[in-house]
mmCIF file of N, CA and C in Angstrom:
data_model
loop_
_atom_site.group_PDB
_atom_site.id
_atom_site.type_symbol
_atom_site.label_atom_id
_atom_site.label_comp_id
_atom_site.label_asym_id
_atom_site.label_seq_id
_atom_site.Cartn_x
_atom_site.Cartn_y
_atom_site.Cartn_z
ATOM 1 N N MET A 1 -153.405 -5.002 -203.143
ATOM 2 C CA MET A 1 -154.779 -4.545 -203.214
ATOM 3 C C MET A 1 -154.859 -3.030 -203.141
ATOM 4 N N ARG A 2 -154.118 -2.445 -202.228
ATOM 5 C CA ARG A 2 -154.192 -0.988 -202.054
ATOM 6 C C ARG A 2 -153.743 -0.269 -203.328
ATOM 7 N N GLU A 3 -152.662 -0.746 -203.921
ATOM 8 C CA GLU A 3 -152.151 -0.114 -205.139
ATOM 9 C C GLU A 3 -153.183 -0.172 -206.264
ATOM 10 N N LEU A 4 -153.846 -1.314 -206.417
ATOM 11 C CA LEU A 4 -154.851 -1.439 -207.471
ATOM 12 C C LEU A 4 -156.097 -0.613 -207.158
ATOM 13 N N ARG A 5 -156.479 -0.551 -205.881
ATOM 14 C CA ARG A 5 -157.620 0.300 -205.514
ATOM 15 C C ARG A 5 -157.325 1.766 -205.829
ATOM 16 N N ASP A 6 -156.108 2.209 -205.486
ATOM 17 C CA ASP A 6 -155.717 3.593 -205.766
ATOM 18 C C ASP A 6 -155.705 3.863 -207.263
ATOM 19 N N ALA A 7 -155.188 2.911 -208.037
ATOM 20 C CA ALA A 7 -155.161 3.067 -209.494
ATOM 21 C C ALA A 7 -156.581 3.153 -210.040
ATOM 22 N N GLY A 8 -157.458 2.306 -209.531
ATOM 23 C CA GLY A 8 -158.857 2.337 -209.971
ATOM 24 C C GLY A 8 -159.537 3.651 -209.640
ATOM 25 N N ARG A 9 -159.263 4.154 -208.456
ATOM 26 C CA ARG A 9 -159.836 5.444 -208.034
ATOM 27 C C ARG A 9 -159.330 6.570 -208.930
ATOM 28 N N ASP A 10 -158.026 6.539 -209.272
ATOM 29 C CA ASP A 10 -157.440 7.569 -210.133
ATOM 30 C C ASP A 10 -158.015 7.518 -211.540
ATOM 31 N N VAL A 11 -158.136 6.326 -212.086
ATOM 32 C CA VAL A 11 -158.697 6.179 -213.436
ATOM 33 C C VAL A 11 -160.156 6.627 -213.441
ATOM 34 N N ALA A 12 -160.910 6.203 -212.431
ATOM 35 C CA ALA A 12 -162.320 6.609 -212.353
ATOM 36 C C ALA A 12 -162.442 8.131 -212.274
ATOM 37 N N ALA A 13 -161.605 8.759 -211.471
ATOM 38 C CA ALA A 13 -161.640 10.217 -211.347
ATOM 39 C C ALA A 13 -161.310 10.866 -212.682
ATOM 40 N N GLY A 14 -160.328 10.335 -213.382
ATOM 41 C CA GLY A 14 -159.954 10.883 -214.685
ATOM 42 C C GLY A 14 -161.057 10.757 -215.724
ATOM 43 N N LEU A 15 -161.953 9.814 -215.509
ATOM 44 C CA LEU A 15 -163.082 9.623 -216.422
ATOM 45 C C LEU A 15 -164.342 10.329 -215.928
ATOM 46 N N GLY A 16 -164.197 11.123 -214.873
ATOM 47 C CA GLY A 16 -165.343 11.877 -214.362
ATOM 48 C C GLY A 16 -166.215 11.081 -213.408
ATOM 49 N N CYS A 17 -165.694 9.991 -212.863
ATOM 50 C CA CYS A 17 -166.482 9.142 -211.969
ATOM 51 C C CYS A 17 -165.904 9.089 -210.563
ATOM 52 N N ALA A 18 -165.327 10.190 -210.102
ATOM 53 C CA ALA A 18 -164.800 10.236 -208.735
ATOM 54 C C ALA A 18 -165.965 10.212 -207.764
ATOM 55 N N ASP A 19 -165.947 9.258 -206.861
ATOM 56 C CA ASP A 19 -166.990 9.165 -205.851
ATOM 57 C C ASP A 19 -166.436 8.344 -204.698
ATOM 58 N N PRO A 20 -166.580 8.800 -203.461
ATOM 59 C CA PRO A 20 -166.057 8.020 -202.334
ATOM 60 C C PRO A 20 -166.764 6.674 -202.171
ATOM 61 N N ASP A 21 -167.961 6.549 -202.713
ATOM 62 C CA ASP A 21 -168.689 5.287 -202.637
ATOM 63 C C ASP A 21 -168.332 4.434 -203.855
ATOM 64 N N PRO A 22 -167.658 3.313 -203.669
ATOM 65 C CA PRO A 22 -167.244 2.486 -204.809
ATOM 66 C C PRO A 22 -168.408 2.018 -205.678
ATOM 67 N N GLY A 23 -169.548 1.764 -205.075
ATOM 68 C CA GLY A 23 -170.719 1.329 -205.843
ATOM 69 C C GLY A 23 -171.188 2.396 -206.817
ATOM 70 N N ARG A 24 -171.226 3.648 -206.355
ATOM 71 C CA ARG A 24 -171.632 4.740 -207.254
ATOM 72 C C ARG A 24 -170.585 4.981 -208.335
ATOM 73 N N ALA A 25 -169.309 4.900 -207.958
ATOM 74 C CA ALA A 25 -168.238 5.067 -208.947
ATOM 75 C C ALA A 25 -168.347 3.983 -210.017
ATOM 76 N N LEU A 26 -168.619 2.761 -209.608
ATOM 77 C CA LEU A 26 -168.756 1.660 -210.554
ATOM 78 C C LEU A 26 -169.954 1.866 -211.474
ATOM 79 N N ARG A 27 -171.071 2.313 -210.922
ATOM 80 C CA ARG A 27 -172.241 2.591 -211.765
ATOM 81 C C ARG A 27 -171.937 3.679 -212.782
ATOM 82 N N CYS A 28 -171.203 4.697 -212.359
ATOM 83 C CA CYS A 28 -170.810 5.773 -213.266
ATOM 84 C C CYS A 28 -169.939 5.218 -214.389
ATOM 85 N N LEU A 29 -168.934 4.399 -214.035
ATOM 86 C CA LEU A 29 -168.045 3.827 -215.044
ATOM 87 C C LEU A 29 -168.809 2.936 -216.018
ATOM 88 N N ARG A 30 -169.722 2.146 -215.502
ATOM 89 C CA ARG A 30 -170.510 1.252 -216.372
ATOM 90 C C ARG A 30 -171.400 2.029 -217.329
ATOM 91 N N ALA A 31 -171.764 3.242 -216.962
ATOM 92 C CA ALA A 31 -172.627 4.059 -217.818
ATOM 93 C C ALA A 31 -171.848 4.759 -218.935
ATOM 94 N N LEU A 32 -170.523 4.770 -218.843
ATOM 95 C CA LEU A 32 -169.716 5.443 -219.865
ATOM 96 C C LEU A 32 -169.678 4.638 -221.155
ATOM 97 N N PRO A 33 -169.625 5.322 -222.280
ATOM 98 C CA PRO A 33 -169.428 4.602 -223.545
ATOM 99 C C PRO A 33 -168.030 3.981 -223.560
ATOM 100 N N VAL A 34 -167.913 2.808 -224.128
ATOM 101 C CA VAL A 34 -166.627 2.114 -224.189
ATOM 102 C C VAL A 34 -165.575 2.993 -224.847
ATOM 103 N N LYS A 35 -165.953 3.697 -225.898
ATOM 104 C CA LYS A 35 -164.993 4.550 -226.600
ATOM 105 C C LYS A 35 -164.381 5.582 -225.655
ATOM 106 N N ARG A 36 -165.162 6.118 -224.759
ATOM 107 C CA ARG A 36 -164.650 7.108 -223.792
ATOM 108 C C ARG A 36 -163.563 6.495 -222.909
ATOM 109 N N ILE A 37 -163.785 5.271 -222.476
ATOM 110 C CA ILE A 37 -162.802 4.596 -221.627
ATOM 111 C C ILE A 37 -161.541 4.277 -222.420
ATOM 112 N N LEU A 38 -161.706 3.780 -223.625
ATOM 113 C CA LEU A 38 -160.549 3.399 -224.442
ATOM 114 C C LEU A 38 -159.775 4.604 -224.967
ATOM 115 N N ASP A 39 -160.374 5.785 -224.915
ATOM 116 C CA ASP A 39 -159.659 7.003 -225.321
ATOM 117 C C ASP A 39 -158.605 7.432 -224.293
ATOM 118 N N VAL A 40 -158.637 6.856 -223.101
ATOM 119 C CA VAL A 40 -157.624 7.148 -222.085
ATOM 120 C C VAL A 40 -156.430 6.255 -222.408
ATOM 121 N N PRO A 41 -155.311 6.840 -222.833
ATOM 122 C CA PRO A 41 -154.202 6.039 -223.367
ATOM 123 C C PRO A 41 -153.664 4.954 -222.444
ATOM 124 N N HIS A 42 -153.615 5.196 -221.157
ATOM 125 C CA HIS A 42 -152.983 4.230 -220.257
ATOM 126 C C HIS A 42 -153.948 3.269 -219.572
ATOM 127 N N VAL A 43 -155.238 3.393 -219.832
ATOM 128 C CA VAL A 43 -156.212 2.622 -219.057
ATOM 129 C C VAL A 43 -156.017 1.111 -219.216
ATOM 130 N N MET A 44 -155.629 0.647 -220.374
ATOM 131 C CA MET A 44 -155.458 -0.791 -220.575
ATOM 132 C C MET A 44 -154.222 -1.318 -219.841
ATOM 133 N N ASN A 45 -153.205 -0.503 -219.682
ATOM 134 C CA ASN A 45 -151.977 -0.960 -219.033
ATOM 135 C C ASN A 45 -152.051 -0.903 -217.517
ATOM 136 N N VAL A 46 -152.896 -0.038 -216.993
ATOM 137 C CA VAL A 46 -152.995 0.119 -215.539
ATOM 138 C C VAL A 46 -153.454 -1.175 -214.875
ATOM 139 N N PHE A 47 -154.337 -1.889 -215.530
ATOM 140 C CA PHE A 47 -154.964 -3.040 -214.880
ATOM 141 C C PHE A 47 -154.443 -4.378 -215.384
ATOM 142 N N GLN A 48 -153.196 -4.436 -215.825
ATOM 143 C CA GLN A 48 -152.638 -5.731 -216.199
ATOM 144 C C GLN A 48 -152.257 -6.540 -214.964
ATOM 145 N N ALA A 49 -152.015 -5.866 -213.861
ATOM 146 C CA ALA A 49 -151.784 -6.575 -212.604
ATOM 147 C C ALA A 49 -153.133 -7.035 -212.061
ATOM 148 N N PHE A 50 -153.124 -8.008 -211.197
ATOM 149 C CA PHE A 50 -154.377 -8.464 -210.606
ATOM 150 C C PHE A 50 -154.262 -8.410 -209.088
ATOM 151 N N ALA A 51 -155.392 -8.257 -208.466
ATOM 152 C CA ALA A 51 -155.432 -8.177 -207.010
ATOM 153 C C ALA A 51 -155.866 -9.527 -206.453
ATOM 154 N N PHE A 52 -155.270 -9.909 -205.347
ATOM 155 C CA PHE A 52 -155.663 -11.147 -204.691
ATOM 156 C C PHE A 52 -155.660 -10.908 -203.189
ATOM 157 N N GLY A 53 -156.226 -11.850 -202.474
ATOM 158 C CA GLY A 53 -156.264 -11.733 -201.022
ATOM 159 C C GLY A 53 -157.652 -11.490 -200.480
ATOM 160 N N GLU A 54 -158.652 -11.596 -201.337
ATOM 161 C CA GLU A 54 -160.035 -11.436 -200.892
ATOM 162 C C GLU A 54 -160.852 -12.625 -201.395
ATOM 163 N N GLY A 55 -162.147 -12.542 -201.302
ATOM 164 C CA GLY A 55 -163.017 -13.679 -201.616
ATOM 165 C C GLY A 55 -162.954 -14.198 -203.037
ATOM 166 N N VAL A 56 -162.834 -13.325 -204.012
ATOM 167 C CA VAL A 56 -162.834 -13.764 -205.407
ATOM 168 C C VAL A 56 -161.539 -14.481 -205.769
ATOM 169 N N LEU A 57 -160.426 -13.933 -205.366
ATOM 170 C CA LEU A 57 -159.117 -14.515 -205.640
ATOM 171 C C LEU A 57 -158.317 -14.486 -204.335
ATOM 172 N N PRO A 58 -158.536 -15.491 -203.484
ATOM 173 C CA PRO A 58 -157.956 -15.436 -202.144
ATOM 174 C C PRO A 58 -156.438 -15.579 -202.093
ATOM 175 N N ASP A 59 -155.855 -16.299 -203.050
ATOM 176 C CA ASP A 59 -154.417 -16.562 -203.015
ATOM 177 C C ASP A 59 -153.740 -16.080 -204.286
ATOM 178 N N LEU A 60 -152.456 -15.845 -204.200
ATOM 179 C CA LEU A 60 -151.653 -15.568 -205.382
ATOM 180 C C LEU A 60 -151.803 -16.774 -206.303
ATOM 181 N N PRO A 61 -152.223 -16.575 -207.562
ATOM 182 C CA PRO A 61 -152.505 -17.712 -208.442
ATOM 183 C C PRO A 61 -151.374 -18.733 -208.541
ATOM 184 N N GLU A 62 -150.129 -18.291 -208.627
ATOM 185 C CA GLU A 62 -149.045 -19.269 -208.755
ATOM 186 C C GLU A 62 -148.939 -20.159 -207.511
ATOM 187 N N LYS A 63 -149.233 -19.594 -206.346
ATOM 188 C CA LYS A 63 -149.206 -20.394 -205.116
ATOM 189 C C LYS A 63 -150.386 -21.364 -205.072
ATOM 190 N N ALA A 64 -151.567 -20.896 -205.482
ATOM 191 C CA ALA A 64 -152.742 -21.769 -205.504
ATOM 192 C C ALA A 64 -152.517 -22.946 -206.458
ATOM 193 N N LEU A 65 -151.926 -22.685 -207.606
ATOM 194 C CA LEU A 65 -151.626 -23.763 -208.549
ATOM 195 C C LEU A 65 -150.608 -24.737 -207.952
ATOM 196 N N GLU A 66 -149.615 -24.189 -207.306
ATOM 197 C CA GLU A 66 -148.545 -24.997 -206.715
ATOM 198 C C GLU A 66 -149.079 -26.003 -205.699
ATOM 199 N N VAL A 67 -150.039 -25.575 -204.888
ATOM 200 C CA VAL A 67 -150.573 -26.459 -203.848
ATOM 201 C C VAL A 67 -151.858 -27.166 -204.270
ATOM 202 N N GLY A 68 -152.304 -26.941 -205.510
ATOM 203 C CA GLY A 68 -153.487 -27.628 -206.020
ATOM 204 C C GLY A 68 -154.807 -27.060 -205.561
ATOM 205 N N ARG A 69 -154.830 -25.798 -205.138
ATOM 206 C CA ARG A 69 -156.055 -25.165 -204.654
ATOM 207 C C ARG A 69 -156.658 -24.302 -205.758
ATOM 208 N N PHE A 70 -157.282 -24.979 -206.736
ATOM 209 C CA PHE A 70 -157.925 -24.283 -207.843
ATOM 210 C C PHE A 70 -158.987 -25.196 -208.438
ATOM 211 N N HIS A 71 -159.918 -24.610 -209.154
ATOM 212 C CA HIS A 71 -160.974 -25.373 -209.811
ATOM 213 C C HIS A 71 -160.430 -25.991 -211.083
ATOM 214 N N ARG A 72 -160.751 -27.257 -211.287
ATOM 215 C CA ARG A 72 -160.306 -27.957 -212.497
ATOM 216 C C ARG A 72 -161.322 -27.687 -213.602
ATOM 217 N N VAL A 73 -161.036 -26.679 -214.420
ATOM 218 C CA VAL A 73 -161.899 -26.325 -215.552
ATOM 219 C C VAL A 73 -161.014 -26.145 -216.780
ATOM 220 N N PRO A 74 -161.555 -26.413 -217.963
ATOM 221 C CA PRO A 74 -160.767 -26.197 -219.177
ATOM 222 C C PRO A 74 -160.438 -24.714 -219.341
ATOM 223 N N VAL A 75 -159.237 -24.434 -219.775
ATOM 224 C CA VAL A 75 -158.786 -23.063 -219.990
ATOM 225 C C VAL A 75 -158.164 -22.966 -221.371
ATOM 226 N N LEU A 76 -158.509 -21.930 -222.094
ATOM 227 C CA LEU A 76 -157.912 -21.667 -223.385
ATOM 228 C C LEU A 76 -157.105 -20.393 -223.264
ATOM 229 N N SER A 77 -155.845 -20.453 -223.588
ATOM 230 C CA SER A 77 -154.972 -19.289 -223.499
ATOM 231 C C SER A 77 -154.235 -19.146 -224.820
ATOM 232 N N ALA A 78 -154.092 -17.912 -225.269
ATOM 233 C CA ALA A 78 -153.424 -17.715 -226.551
ATOM 234 C C ALA A 78 -152.817 -16.321 -226.621
ATOM 235 N N ALA A 79 -151.993 -16.120 -227.596
ATOM 236 C CA ALA A 79 -151.393 -14.816 -227.870
ATOM 237 C C ALA A 79 -151.131 -14.741 -229.371
ATOM 238 N N THR A 80 -151.020 -13.544 -229.863
ATOM 239 C CA THR A 80 -150.670 -13.392 -231.265
ATOM 240 C C THR A 80 -149.165 -13.230 -231.385
ATOM 241 N N ARG A 81 -148.646 -13.522 -232.542
ATOM 242 C CA ARG A 81 -147.197 -13.479 -232.739
ATOM 243 C C ARG A 81 -146.616 -12.111 -232.417
ATOM 244 N N ASP A 82 -147.287 -11.054 -232.810
ATOM 245 C CA ASP A 82 -146.756 -9.702 -232.642
ATOM 246 C C ASP A 82 -147.508 -8.904 -231.584
ATOM 247 N N GLU A 83 -148.080 -9.595 -230.617
ATOM 248 C CA GLU A 83 -148.974 -8.967 -229.651
ATOM 249 C C GLU A 83 -148.362 -7.770 -228.926
ATOM 250 N N HIS A 84 -147.120 -7.836 -228.551
ATOM 251 C CA HIS A 84 -146.521 -6.744 -227.786
ATOM 252 C C HIS A 84 -145.506 -5.940 -228.584
ATOM 253 N N ARG A 85 -145.539 -6.073 -229.886
ATOM 254 C CA ARG A 85 -144.591 -5.328 -230.722
ATOM 255 C C ARG A 85 -144.740 -3.816 -230.518
ATOM 256 N N LEU A 86 -145.961 -3.339 -230.323
ATOM 257 C CA LEU A 86 -146.193 -1.910 -230.087
ATOM 258 C C LEU A 86 -145.400 -1.433 -228.875
ATOM 259 N N PHE A 87 -145.428 -2.208 -227.785
ATOM 260 C CA PHE A 87 -144.744 -1.801 -226.567
ATOM 261 C C PHE A 87 -143.227 -1.811 -226.740
ATOM 262 N N VAL A 88 -142.735 -2.750 -227.498
ATOM 263 C CA VAL A 88 -141.298 -2.785 -227.788
ATOM 264 C C VAL A 88 -140.912 -1.523 -228.543
ATOM 265 N N GLY A 89 -141.709 -1.163 -229.547
ATOM 266 C CA GLY A 89 -141.435 0.042 -230.325
ATOM 267 C C GLY A 89 -141.503 1.300 -229.486
ATOM 268 N N LEU A 90 -142.493 1.398 -228.630
ATOM 269 C CA LEU A 90 -142.620 2.583 -227.778
ATOM 270 C C LEU A 90 -141.438 2.697 -226.823
ATOM 271 N N THR A 91 -141.032 1.569 -226.251
ATOM 272 C CA THR A 91 -139.884 1.578 -225.341
ATOM 273 C C THR A 91 -138.625 1.950 -226.098
ATOM 274 N N TRP A 92 -138.479 1.394 -227.279
ATOM 275 C CA TRP A 92 -137.315 1.683 -228.130
ATOM 276 C C TRP A 92 -137.231 3.188 -228.373
ATOM 277 N N ASP A 93 -138.362 3.796 -228.763
ATOM 278 C CA ASP A 93 -138.382 5.238 -229.029
ATOM 279 C C ASP A 93 -138.154 6.062 -227.761
ATOM 280 N N ALA A 94 -138.754 5.639 -226.673
ATOM 281 C CA ALA A 94 -138.676 6.397 -225.414
ATOM 282 C C ALA A 94 -137.262 6.387 -224.828
ATOM 283 N N THR A 95 -136.495 5.355 -225.115
ATOM 284 C CA THR A 95 -135.142 5.274 -224.554
ATOM 285 C C THR A 95 -134.078 5.752 -225.521
ATOM 286 N N SER A 96 -134.507 6.319 -226.633
ATOM 287 C CA SER A 96 -133.582 6.884 -227.637
ATOM 288 C C SER A 96 -132.570 5.854 -228.144
ATOM 289 N N THR A 97 -132.987 4.609 -228.229
ATOM 290 C CA THR A 97 -132.084 3.594 -228.760
ATOM 291 C C THR A 97 -132.517 3.166 -230.170
ATOM 292 N N GLY A 98 -133.424 3.946 -230.742
ATOM 293 C CA GLY A 98 -133.897 3.629 -232.077
ATOM 294 C C GLY A 98 -132.811 3.833 -233.132
ATOM 295 N N CYS A 99 -133.010 3.217 -234.249
ATOM 296 C CA CYS A 99 -132.064 3.344 -235.349
ATOM 297 C C CYS A 99 -132.263 4.685 -236.037
ATOM 298 N N SER A 100 -131.207 5.266 -236.476
ATOM 299 C CA SER A 100 -131.322 6.486 -237.277
ATOM 300 C C SER A 100 -130.673 6.214 -238.626
ATOM 301 N N SER A 101 -131.336 6.660 -239.643
ATOM 302 C CA SER A 101 -130.788 6.432 -240.980
ATOM 303 C C SER A 101 -129.949 7.628 -241.392
ATOM 304 N N GLY A 102 -129.005 7.381 -242.244
ATOM 305 C CA GLY A 102 -128.243 8.495 -242.770
ATOM 306 C C GLY A 102 -126.865 8.420 -242.397
#
């Protein structure tokens, strides 16, 4: 939780919404145009982790599933064939293991 709160505070500050009051920071973020948020290159990757241990998500999901403590509702999950190809390419380039021609 602390790590995600810190990440959220950092992202909010980077978008001009630094405020010690989380409610005001959230209102500021909600008022931003979506394009402004998506222009921050790392914003989508920062929040791929999820926080648990509070009222909304009290347990680690895998543990809740294991012991049967979850709501029985239909779930649709999907991915595209090449969904993470961009990240593979970026990692390939960043680690200098890319192919060179010639």
